[in-house]
Short mmCIF file of C-alpha atoms and ligand atoms in Angstrom, two decimals:
data_model
loop_
_atom_site.label_atom_id
_atom_site.label_comp_id
_atom_site.label_asym_id
_atom_site.label_seq_id
_atom_site.Cartn_x
_atom_site.Cartn_y
_atom_site.Cartn_z
CA MET A 733 -7.88 4.22 29.20
CA THR A 734 -9.01 4.15 32.79
CA TRP A 735 -12.06 5.97 34.08
CA LEU A 736 -9.87 8.11 36.34
CA ALA A 737 -7.75 9.24 33.42
CA LEU A 738 -10.84 10.20 31.45
CA CYS A 739 -12.16 12.27 34.35
CA LEU A 740 -8.84 14.03 34.76
CA LEU A 741 -8.63 14.74 31.07
CA GLY A 742 -12.13 16.19 31.13
CA ALA A 743 -11.17 18.46 34.01
CA LEU A 744 -8.00 19.59 32.24
CA ASP A 745 -9.93 20.26 29.07
CA ARG A 746 -12.46 22.41 30.85
CA LEU A 747 -9.71 24.26 32.62
CA ALA A 748 -7.92 24.94 29.35
CA ARG A 749 -11.09 26.15 27.61
CA PHE A 750 -12.29 28.23 30.52
CA SER A 751 -9.31 30.54 30.63
CA ALA A 752 -8.24 30.07 27.05
CA LYS A 753 -9.42 33.26 25.38
CA ASP A 754 -6.92 35.65 26.96
CA LEU A 755 -4.22 33.08 27.41
CA PHE A 756 -3.17 32.53 23.84
CA VAL A 757 0.26 33.96 23.37
CA LYS A 758 1.32 36.47 20.75
CA TYR A 759 4.78 36.34 19.25
CA VAL A 760 7.60 38.84 18.93
CA SER A 761 10.80 38.79 16.89
CA THR A 762 14.19 38.38 18.56
CA ARG A 763 15.39 41.36 16.51
CA GLY A 764 12.63 43.52 17.88
CA SER A 765 11.53 45.50 14.85
CA ALA A 766 8.70 43.34 13.48
CA PRO A 767 5.12 43.78 14.77
CA GLU A 768 3.55 41.21 17.12
CA GLN A 769 2.33 38.19 15.20
CA THR A 770 -0.24 35.45 15.62
CA PHE A 771 0.50 31.74 15.61
CA GLU A 772 -0.64 31.44 12.00
CA ASP A 773 2.00 33.94 10.78
CA VAL A 774 4.63 32.29 12.94
CA LEU A 775 3.79 28.82 11.65
CA LEU A 776 3.63 29.67 7.96
CA SER A 777 6.40 32.24 7.64
CA GLY A 778 8.99 30.63 9.93
CA LEU A 779 11.29 33.65 10.04
CA ALA A 780 10.28 37.20 11.07
CA ARG A 781 10.51 39.97 8.47
CA ASP A 782 13.37 41.67 10.30
CA GLY A 783 15.39 38.45 10.01
CA GLY A 784 14.77 37.47 13.65
CA LEU A 785 13.22 34.35 15.13
CA PHE A 786 9.78 34.29 16.71
CA VAL A 787 9.38 33.75 20.45
CA PRO A 788 6.28 34.06 22.66
CA ALA A 789 5.75 37.60 23.96
CA GLU A 790 5.27 36.01 27.38
CA TRP A 791 5.43 32.53 28.85
CA PRO A 792 2.15 30.85 29.70
CA GLN A 793 2.30 28.92 33.00
CA ILE A 794 1.37 25.29 33.51
CA PRO A 795 0.27 25.08 37.17
CA ALA A 796 2.03 22.51 39.37
CA ALA A 797 -1.22 20.58 39.87
CA ASP A 798 -1.61 20.25 36.11
CA ILE A 799 1.98 19.04 35.79
CA ARG A 800 1.33 16.36 38.43
CA ALA A 801 -1.84 15.30 36.58
CA LEU A 802 0.14 14.64 33.38
CA GLU A 803 1.20 11.22 34.66
CA HIS A 804 -2.32 9.96 34.02
CA LEU A 805 -2.36 11.13 30.41
CA SER A 806 -1.23 9.54 27.16
CA TYR A 807 1.63 11.10 25.22
CA ALA A 808 -0.78 12.71 22.74
CA GLN A 809 -2.83 14.15 25.60
CA ILE A 810 0.30 15.63 27.18
CA VAL A 811 1.24 17.30 23.90
CA THR A 812 -2.26 18.70 23.55
CA ARG A 813 -2.11 20.17 27.06
CA ILE A 814 1.34 21.72 26.63
CA VAL A 815 0.88 23.26 23.17
CA ARG A 816 -2.70 24.50 23.64
CA PRO A 817 -1.81 27.99 24.98
CA PHE A 818 0.50 28.58 22.01
CA ILE A 819 -2.17 28.19 19.31
CA GLU A 820 -5.30 30.34 18.94
CA ASP A 821 -8.45 28.28 19.24
CA THR A 822 -10.16 30.12 16.38
CA LEU A 823 -7.56 28.61 14.09
CA VAL A 824 -7.24 25.18 15.67
CA THR A 825 -10.11 24.12 17.91
CA ASP A 826 -9.65 21.69 20.78
CA ALA A 827 -11.14 18.92 18.66
CA ASP A 828 -8.84 19.77 15.72
CA LEU A 829 -5.83 19.83 17.99
CA ILE A 830 -6.55 16.43 19.52
CA ARG A 831 -7.05 14.95 16.06
CA ILE A 832 -3.86 16.52 14.64
CA VAL A 833 -1.74 15.45 17.62
CA GLU A 834 -3.06 11.87 17.67
CA GLN A 835 -2.40 11.59 13.95
CA ALA A 836 1.12 13.04 14.38
CA TYR A 837 2.18 10.31 16.81
CA SER A 838 0.20 7.43 15.31
CA ASP A 839 3.17 6.23 13.23
CA PHE A 840 5.54 5.91 16.18
CA ARG A 841 6.65 2.34 16.75
CA ASP A 842 6.63 2.28 20.56
CA PRO A 843 3.31 2.41 22.44
CA ASP A 844 4.87 4.86 24.93
CA ILE A 845 5.95 7.13 22.01
CA ALA A 846 8.88 8.43 24.13
CA PRO A 847 9.77 5.55 26.48
CA LEU A 848 11.92 6.25 29.52
CA VAL A 849 14.53 3.55 30.15
CA GLN A 850 16.68 3.35 33.28
CA LEU A 851 20.43 3.37 32.64
CA ASP A 852 21.76 3.37 36.21
CA GLU A 853 20.59 4.38 39.67
CA ASP A 854 20.12 8.07 38.92
CA THR A 855 20.19 8.19 35.12
CA TRP A 856 17.39 7.63 32.63
CA ILE A 857 17.34 7.58 28.86
CA LEU A 858 14.42 9.17 27.06
CA GLU A 859 14.18 7.34 23.74
CA LEU A 860 13.15 9.83 21.07
CA PHE A 861 13.85 7.63 18.06
CA HIS A 862 10.72 5.54 17.58
CA GLY A 863 9.24 7.84 14.93
CA PRO A 864 9.08 7.06 11.21
CA THR A 865 12.64 8.27 10.41
CA LEU A 866 14.32 7.12 13.65
CA ALA A 867 15.47 10.53 14.91
CA PHE A 868 13.94 12.96 17.41
CA LYS A 869 13.13 15.40 14.62
CA ASP A 870 9.99 13.36 13.90
CA PHE A 871 8.47 14.64 17.16
CA ALA A 872 8.32 18.21 15.92
CA LEU A 873 7.97 17.66 12.20
CA GLN A 874 5.07 15.21 12.32
CA LEU A 875 3.14 17.78 14.36
CA LEU A 876 4.24 20.62 12.09
CA GLY A 877 3.04 18.75 8.99
CA GLY A 878 -0.41 18.26 10.48
CA LEU A 879 -0.68 21.89 11.61
CA PHE A 880 0.44 23.15 8.19
CA ASP A 881 -2.11 21.02 6.38
CA HIS A 882 -4.93 22.07 8.70
CA VAL A 883 -4.23 25.81 8.55
CA LEU A 884 -3.67 25.80 4.77
CA GLY A 885 -6.86 23.81 4.26
CA MET A 886 -8.85 26.35 6.29
CA ARG A 887 -7.40 29.21 4.28
CA GLY A 888 -7.66 27.46 0.91
CA LYS A 889 -3.93 28.01 0.38
CA ARG A 890 -1.05 25.89 -0.87
CA LEU A 891 2.62 26.11 0.04
CA THR A 892 5.82 24.98 -1.61
CA ILE A 893 8.36 23.79 0.91
CA VAL A 894 11.98 23.95 -0.18
CA GLY A 895 14.83 22.75 1.99
CA ALA A 896 18.42 21.57 1.99
CA THR A 897 19.57 18.67 4.11
CA SER A 898 22.79 16.97 5.09
CA GLY A 899 20.91 14.07 6.65
CA ASP A 900 18.22 13.72 9.29
CA THR A 901 16.09 16.81 8.68
CA GLY A 902 15.33 15.95 5.07
CA SER A 903 13.81 12.56 5.71
CA ALA A 904 11.87 13.76 8.75
CA ALA A 905 10.44 16.69 6.75
CA ILE A 906 9.53 14.43 3.82
CA GLU A 907 7.79 11.89 6.07
CA ALA A 908 5.87 14.73 7.71
CA CYS A 909 4.74 16.31 4.41
CA ARG A 910 4.18 13.28 2.18
CA ASP A 911 0.67 12.90 0.76
CA ARG A 912 -0.54 16.16 2.30
CA ASP A 913 -3.16 17.90 0.19
CA ASN A 914 -1.84 21.44 0.44
CA LEU A 915 1.93 21.06 0.31
CA ASP A 916 4.65 20.24 -2.17
CA VAL A 917 8.09 19.52 -0.80
CA PHE A 918 11.41 19.87 -2.64
CA MET A 919 14.43 18.57 -0.76
CA LEU A 920 17.98 19.14 -1.97
CA PHE A 921 20.79 16.91 -0.82
CA PRO A 922 24.42 16.73 -2.00
CA GLU A 923 24.76 13.80 -4.39
CA GLY A 924 26.99 11.07 -2.95
CA ARG A 925 27.51 12.89 0.34
CA VAL A 926 24.72 11.59 2.57
CA SER A 927 24.76 8.08 4.00
CA GLU A 928 22.90 5.39 2.08
CA VAL A 929 20.31 4.95 4.84
CA GLN A 930 19.72 8.70 4.95
CA ARG A 931 19.41 8.96 1.15
CA ARG A 932 17.04 6.03 0.89
CA GLN A 933 14.85 7.36 3.69
CA MET A 934 14.20 10.29 1.34
CA THR A 935 14.30 8.83 -2.16
CA THR A 936 12.12 5.81 -1.49
CA VAL A 937 9.18 8.07 -0.66
CA LEU A 938 7.37 8.02 -4.01
CA SER A 939 4.46 10.31 -3.08
CA LYS A 940 3.41 12.71 -5.83
CA ASN A 941 4.02 15.81 -3.72
CA VAL A 942 7.58 14.81 -2.75
CA HIS A 943 10.50 15.86 -4.98
CA ASN A 944 14.02 14.78 -4.08
CA ILE A 945 16.85 16.61 -5.77
CA ALA A 946 20.35 15.14 -5.77
CA LEU A 947 22.56 18.15 -6.42
CA ARG A 948 25.97 17.84 -8.04
CA GLY A 949 27.62 19.82 -5.25
CA THR A 950 28.17 20.07 -1.50
CA PHE A 951 25.71 20.65 1.33
CA ASP A 952 26.72 24.32 1.34
CA ASP A 953 25.86 24.54 -2.38
CA CYS A 954 22.42 23.09 -1.60
CA GLN A 955 21.89 25.60 1.18
CA ASP A 956 23.05 28.49 -1.00
CA LEU A 957 20.61 27.59 -3.78
CA VAL A 958 17.75 27.50 -1.28
CA LYS A 959 18.80 30.90 0.08
CA VAL A 960 18.90 32.35 -3.44
CA MET A 961 15.40 31.04 -4.09
CA PHE A 962 14.08 32.67 -0.90
CA ALA A 963 15.87 35.94 -1.72
CA ASP A 964 14.08 36.11 -5.11
CA HIS A 965 10.90 37.78 -3.88
CA ASP A 966 8.87 37.28 -7.06
CA LEU A 967 9.65 33.60 -7.02
CA ARG A 968 9.03 33.39 -3.29
CA ASP A 969 5.57 34.93 -3.67
CA SER A 970 4.51 33.09 -6.82
CA LEU A 971 5.49 29.70 -5.40
CA ALA A 972 4.39 30.56 -1.83
CA LEU A 973 7.72 29.28 -0.57
CA SER A 974 8.08 28.15 3.01
CA ALA A 975 10.68 26.39 5.13
CA VAL A 976 10.55 23.71 7.81
CA ASN A 977 14.03 24.15 9.27
CA SER A 978 14.57 24.22 12.98
CA ILE A 979 14.06 27.96 13.37
CA ASN A 980 10.28 27.48 13.04
CA TRP A 981 8.76 28.15 16.48
CA ALA A 982 6.24 25.34 16.03
CA ARG A 983 9.10 22.86 16.03
CA VAL A 984 10.40 24.09 19.37
CA MET A 985 6.86 23.98 20.76
CA GLY A 986 6.43 20.37 19.63
CA GLN A 987 9.64 19.36 21.40
CA THR A 988 8.79 20.98 24.72
CA ALA A 989 6.13 18.35 25.43
CA TYR A 990 8.54 15.43 25.85
CA TYR A 991 10.36 17.16 28.70
CA PHE A 992 7.04 17.16 30.56
CA ALA A 993 6.33 13.59 29.52
CA ALA A 994 9.70 12.45 30.87
CA ALA A 995 9.09 14.15 34.21
CA ALA A 996 5.63 12.57 34.40
CA LYS A 997 7.11 9.09 33.85
CA LEU A 998 9.89 9.30 36.43
CA PRO A 999 9.02 7.09 39.39
CA VAL A 1000 10.56 9.70 41.73
CA PRO A 1001 7.81 12.15 42.74
CA ASN A 1002 8.61 15.88 42.62
CA ALA A 1003 12.14 15.15 41.48
CA LYS A 1004 14.39 18.03 40.58
CA LEU A 1005 15.58 17.42 37.06
CA THR A 1006 18.74 17.53 34.99
CA PHE A 1007 18.32 17.01 31.25
CA VAL A 1008 21.35 16.19 29.11
CA VAL A 1009 20.86 17.03 25.44
CA PRO A 1010 23.00 16.21 22.36
CA THR A 1011 23.18 19.64 20.78
CA GLY A 1012 23.72 21.05 17.29
CA ASN A 1013 21.37 23.86 16.31
CA PHE A 1014 20.28 24.38 19.95
CA GLY A 1015 16.63 23.63 19.09
CA ASN A 1016 16.21 20.60 21.32
CA VAL A 1017 17.89 22.01 24.43
CA TYR A 1018 16.10 25.34 23.94
CA ALA A 1019 12.81 23.41 24.08
CA GLY A 1020 13.95 22.25 27.54
CA TYR A 1021 14.54 25.86 28.52
CA VAL A 1022 10.98 26.64 27.38
CA ALA A 1023 9.69 23.73 29.50
CA GLN A 1024 11.36 25.32 32.52
CA LYS A 1025 9.84 28.71 31.69
CA LEU A 1026 6.40 27.04 31.59
CA GLY A 1027 6.91 25.68 35.10
CA LEU A 1028 8.70 22.32 34.91
CA PRO A 1029 11.19 22.04 37.83
CA ILE A 1030 14.36 21.78 35.75
CA GLU A 1031 17.53 22.57 37.68
CA LYS A 1032 20.01 22.06 34.92
CA LEU A 1033 20.19 21.68 31.15
CA VAL A 1034 23.45 20.13 30.00
CA VAL A 1035 24.50 21.02 26.46
CA ALA A 1036 26.44 18.03 25.09
CA SER A 1037 28.77 18.79 22.17
CA ASN A 1038 31.23 16.86 20.05
CA ARG A 1039 34.55 18.33 18.87
CA ASN A 1040 32.61 21.24 17.36
CA ASP A 1041 32.59 22.82 20.77
CA ILE A 1042 31.64 26.49 20.33
CA LEU A 1043 28.78 26.15 22.83
CA TYR A 1044 31.04 24.37 25.32
CA ARG A 1045 33.49 27.24 25.08
CA PHE A 1046 30.70 29.77 25.49
CA PHE A 1047 29.14 28.25 28.58
CA ASN A 1048 32.40 27.30 30.31
CA GLN A 1049 34.88 29.93 29.20
CA GLY A 1050 32.68 32.83 28.14
CA ASP A 1051 34.16 32.62 24.66
CA MET A 1052 31.91 32.32 21.63
CA SER A 1053 34.19 32.43 18.61
CA ILE A 1054 33.67 30.62 15.30
CA THR A 1055 36.13 28.00 14.08
CA ASP A 1056 35.84 25.64 11.09
CA VAL A 1057 33.30 22.83 11.24
CA GLU A 1058 35.06 19.48 11.58
CA PRO A 1059 33.39 16.19 10.70
CA SER A 1060 32.74 13.85 13.65
CA LEU A 1061 31.02 10.55 14.41
CA SER A 1062 27.90 12.54 15.41
CA PRO A 1063 27.33 14.46 12.15
CA SER A 1064 23.98 16.01 13.13
CA MET A 1065 25.90 18.05 15.70
CA ASP A 1066 28.66 19.23 13.36
CA ILE A 1067 27.61 22.87 13.58
CA GLN A 1068 29.35 26.09 14.59
CA VAL A 1069 26.59 28.67 14.43
CA SER A 1070 23.52 27.31 16.25
CA SER A 1071 20.53 29.14 14.86
CA ASN A 1072 18.26 28.69 17.89
CA PHE A 1073 20.87 30.19 20.21
CA GLU A 1074 19.46 33.55 19.12
CA ARG A 1075 16.32 32.81 21.14
CA LEU A 1076 18.32 32.37 24.35
CA LEU A 1077 20.41 35.43 23.53
CA PHE A 1078 17.18 37.45 23.34
CA ASP A 1079 16.42 36.58 26.97
CA LEU A 1080 20.03 37.04 28.09
CA LEU A 1081 19.88 40.57 26.62
CA ASP A 1082 16.65 41.31 28.54
CA ARG A 1083 14.53 40.94 25.39
CA ASP A 1084 16.14 43.94 23.75
CA GLY A 1085 15.81 43.13 20.04
CA ALA A 1086 18.10 45.94 18.90
CA ALA A 1087 20.84 44.61 21.19
CA VAL A 1088 20.38 41.10 19.73
CA ALA A 1089 20.64 42.44 16.18
CA ALA A 1090 23.81 44.37 17.04
CA ALA A 1091 25.42 41.42 18.86
CA LEU A 1092 24.74 39.05 15.96
CA GLN A 1093 25.99 41.57 13.43
CA ALA A 1094 29.26 41.78 15.36
CA PHE A 1095 29.39 37.98 15.63
CA ARG A 1096 29.03 37.65 11.85
CA THR A 1097 31.66 40.25 11.01
CA ASP A 1098 34.24 39.54 13.75
CA GLY A 1099 33.54 35.87 14.38
CA VAL A 1100 33.27 36.62 18.11
CA LEU A 1101 30.15 37.34 20.17
CA PRO A 1102 30.69 40.56 22.15
CA ASP A 1103 30.33 40.55 25.95
CA SER A 1104 30.28 36.72 25.98
CA GLY A 1105 31.73 36.53 29.49
CA ARG A 1106 28.84 38.32 31.16
CA LEU A 1107 26.20 36.57 29.01
CA SER A 1108 27.52 33.11 29.77
CA ALA A 1109 27.71 33.86 33.51
CA ASP A 1110 23.96 34.68 33.39
CA ALA A 1111 23.20 31.57 31.34
CA ARG A 1112 25.01 29.31 33.82
CA GLY A 1113 22.09 29.67 36.21
CA ILE A 1114 20.50 26.82 34.27
CA PHE A 1115 22.87 25.74 31.48
CA GLU A 1116 26.03 23.70 31.68
CA ALA A 1117 28.09 22.26 28.86
CA GLN A 1118 30.30 19.23 28.28
CA ARG A 1119 32.14 17.94 25.22
CA LEU A 1120 33.36 14.55 23.99
CA ASP A 1121 35.73 13.71 21.18
CA ASP A 1122 35.22 10.74 18.86
CA ASN A 1123 37.33 8.36 20.93
CA GLU A 1124 35.41 9.13 24.10
CA THR A 1125 32.16 8.71 22.13
CA LEU A 1126 33.17 5.22 20.97
CA GLU A 1127 34.22 4.31 24.50
CA VAL A 1128 30.80 5.33 25.85
CA ILE A 1129 29.01 3.21 23.22
CA ARG A 1130 31.24 0.27 24.15
CA SER A 1131 30.86 0.58 27.91
CA VAL A 1132 27.09 1.16 27.83
CA HIS A 1133 26.76 -1.98 25.74
CA GLU A 1134 29.03 -3.94 28.05
CA ASN A 1135 27.24 -2.81 31.22
CA THR A 1136 23.60 -2.84 30.08
CA GLY A 1137 23.39 -4.69 26.76
CA MET A 1138 21.94 -1.53 25.19
CA LEU A 1139 23.21 -0.17 21.88
CA ILE A 1140 23.17 3.62 21.63
CA ASP A 1141 23.88 5.86 18.65
CA PRO A 1142 26.88 8.26 18.65
CA HIS A 1143 24.75 11.39 19.33
CA THR A 1144 23.17 9.76 22.36
CA ALA A 1145 26.62 8.55 23.43
CA VAL A 1146 27.93 12.13 23.48
CA ALA A 1147 25.11 12.97 25.90
CA VAL A 1148 25.63 9.90 28.09
CA GLY A 1149 29.32 10.82 28.34
CA ALA A 1150 28.37 14.42 29.15
CA ALA A 1151 26.03 13.14 31.88
CA GLN A 1152 28.89 11.16 33.42
CA LYS A 1153 30.97 14.35 33.56
CA THR A 1154 28.20 16.36 35.27
CA PRO A 1155 27.67 16.27 39.08
CA LEU A 1156 24.18 15.08 40.06
CA ASP A 1157 23.53 17.67 42.80
CA GLY A 1158 20.54 15.73 44.10
CA THR A 1159 18.74 15.73 40.77
CA GLN A 1160 17.39 12.92 38.63
CA ARG A 1161 19.20 12.87 35.31
CA VAL A 1162 17.48 12.31 31.99
CA VAL A 1163 19.58 11.84 28.85
CA LEU A 1164 17.83 12.49 25.55
CA ALA A 1165 18.48 9.72 22.99
CA THR A 1166 18.11 11.50 19.66
CA ALA A 1167 18.69 8.75 17.07
CA HIS A 1168 18.21 5.01 16.68
CA PRO A 1169 21.55 3.13 16.66
CA ALA A 1170 20.74 1.65 13.23
CA LYS A 1171 20.88 5.13 11.73
CA PHE A 1172 24.63 5.24 12.42
CA PRO A 1173 25.60 1.56 12.15
CA ASN A 1174 29.28 2.09 11.29
CA ALA A 1175 30.16 3.95 14.48
CA VAL A 1176 28.11 1.56 16.61
CA GLU A 1177 29.79 -1.45 15.01
CA LYS A 1178 33.23 0.06 15.40
CA ALA A 1179 32.64 0.56 19.13
CA SER A 1180 30.71 -2.57 20.04
CA GLY A 1181 31.43 -5.12 17.33
CA LEU A 1182 27.68 -5.36 16.66
CA ARG A 1183 25.86 -3.95 13.65
CA PRO A 1184 22.38 -2.81 14.71
CA ASP A 1185 19.46 -3.85 12.49
CA LEU A 1186 16.96 -1.42 11.09
CA PRO A 1187 13.57 -1.84 12.77
CA PRO A 1188 10.94 -3.93 10.92
CA HIS A 1189 9.17 -1.02 9.20
CA LEU A 1190 12.43 -0.15 7.44
CA SER A 1191 13.95 -3.60 7.08
CA ASP A 1192 13.39 -3.63 3.30
CA LEU A 1193 14.69 -0.07 2.86
CA MET A 1194 17.69 -1.25 0.85
CA ASP A 1195 15.43 -3.01 -1.69
CA ARG A 1196 12.84 -0.30 -2.24
CA PRO A 1197 12.77 1.63 -5.52
CA GLU A 1198 14.22 5.15 -5.36
CA ARG A 1199 13.26 8.34 -7.16
CA ALA A 1200 15.36 11.50 -7.31
CA GLU A 1201 16.13 14.13 -9.92
CA THR A 1202 19.83 14.82 -10.36
CA LEU A 1203 20.58 18.49 -11.08
CA ASP A 1204 23.69 20.56 -11.68
CA ASN A 1205 24.63 23.16 -9.10
CA ASP A 1206 22.88 25.85 -11.09
CA PHE A 1207 20.14 28.20 -9.92
CA GLN A 1208 18.39 28.35 -13.31
CA ALA A 1209 18.09 24.56 -13.50
CA MET A 1210 16.81 24.35 -9.96
CA ARG A 1211 14.27 27.15 -10.45
CA ASP A 1212 12.95 25.62 -13.67
CA TYR A 1213 12.56 22.24 -12.02
CA VAL A 1214 10.67 23.59 -9.00
CA CYS A 1215 8.42 25.80 -11.16
CA ALA A 1216 7.58 22.90 -13.45
CA HIS A 1217 6.65 20.57 -10.59
CA ALA A 1218 5.06 22.80 -7.94
CA THR A 1219 1.29 22.65 -8.10
CA VAL A 1220 0.73 25.97 -6.36
CA ARG A 1221 0.43 27.93 -9.64
CA LYS A 1222 -2.10 25.64 -11.22
CA THR A 1223 -4.53 26.03 -8.34
CA SER A 1224 -4.18 29.75 -7.68
C1 LIG B 2148 19.34 17.27 14.72
C2 LIG B 2148 20.00 16.32 15.64
C3 LIG B 2148 20.67 16.74 16.81
C4 LIG B 2148 20.84 18.21 17.15
O1 LIG B 2148 19.66 18.78 17.61
P1 LIG B 2148 19.50 20.37 17.69
O2 LIG B 2148 18.09 20.64 18.00
O3 LIG B 2148 19.89 20.88 16.31
O4 LIG B 2148 20.44 20.87 18.74
C5 LIG B 2148 21.19 15.78 17.65
N1 LIG B 2148 21.09 14.45 17.36
C6 LIG B 2148 20.47 14.02 16.25
C7 LIG B 2148 20.43 12.56 15.98
C8 LIG B 2148 19.90 14.92 15.35
O5 LIG B 2148 19.27 14.46 14.23
#
């Protein structure tokens, strides 16, 4: 690192510490009837007691001078700067935070962590797939794993993490939690219904604290069993159950940093920005919204959807009504009810938690969000939406390969296609690339004729030994298995 960068970092550090004490944010629930919480509660509990999601009570501001100074910092230093105001320093000191963040990104395979690659004159691709499991979820989950371990270690506590996955989240969560002292992780996936690469990314992790469960059932069965476990309060308390799904605020926080990093890397000074984001649960694009709230000059956030287009219909037609989920070439976006949308809704309803609760209740019972027209008109100040079907997605993969030689995965392709449909309006456009092409080789091969290779650290994935327990779709069997293998009881 250069001397100048060190000086700047020192100055930033002092600045952060100087004003830190009063700056740390508190958190409120989007349903409004839970008390204000600290970061520790938000991190460990995930969901508020009233069923809402946690959001900061107010938005800390990153001054423009600090944003300009980010270009001299490493990726880990940028993360440290952006997340600092969200975490109390009594819980995680500056030195802890730097250590946790550096560790979180030490397994990424590109020295830039999130390299920015030029696609055409005004369009850039932010590659978010160089983490251990080749999808952008590693950015948040690696950080989350380190924060969990640190906080639990300080408190002398253990947690049992239970989750259900249809693909990318499971492997990213397992990689983030493996070999941690204070966590056990149980991941359910539907037997025979995840891709071989996705399954092996989970089952070849042989760490003692990792338990893969192949369930004889569907993804919905997996999710239902997890919900039943969480609803059993005795079990929840005795096992100290926790979740790492995308509603955890710390995941959003961890994703906000790469929006700043992208802006810092653009060779166009003070550019106004458009980000185009392949969207499923609305966690990634909401992190962009947070970046704007913190002070990043984002003009537009483009929500890119596949044929499951409920968000497209909301933003463009003021209609948010549920239809059936249909499988597509970009399976991580095959979602109808985007859980993080609730956080945006909270702001659109002027942070009135009771109004959020009522709107979501109506959405659940009627399948239609009330007053969608007015809400979407307000949201259009910053959000836009585009959608692509599978044929368009394949065509984008093909043409990007033909024009640039680059292979992109189908989720990224949906966003590149969405970018092409969005007017530039004098902005620089950054498309978020959320998965490595080798994670979805069939679609890439179908479009381009080329089958992308797994990167070197996974090249022997197909030969590694696997370990998974196969269980019937039966709550009793699942409960017995988790109780027998969780270490939380033996230590408490
Ligand atoms: C999870 C995922 C998405 C969707 O991200 P959200 O935060 O849920 O909107 C998009 N692409 C890939 C590859 C993913 O794994």
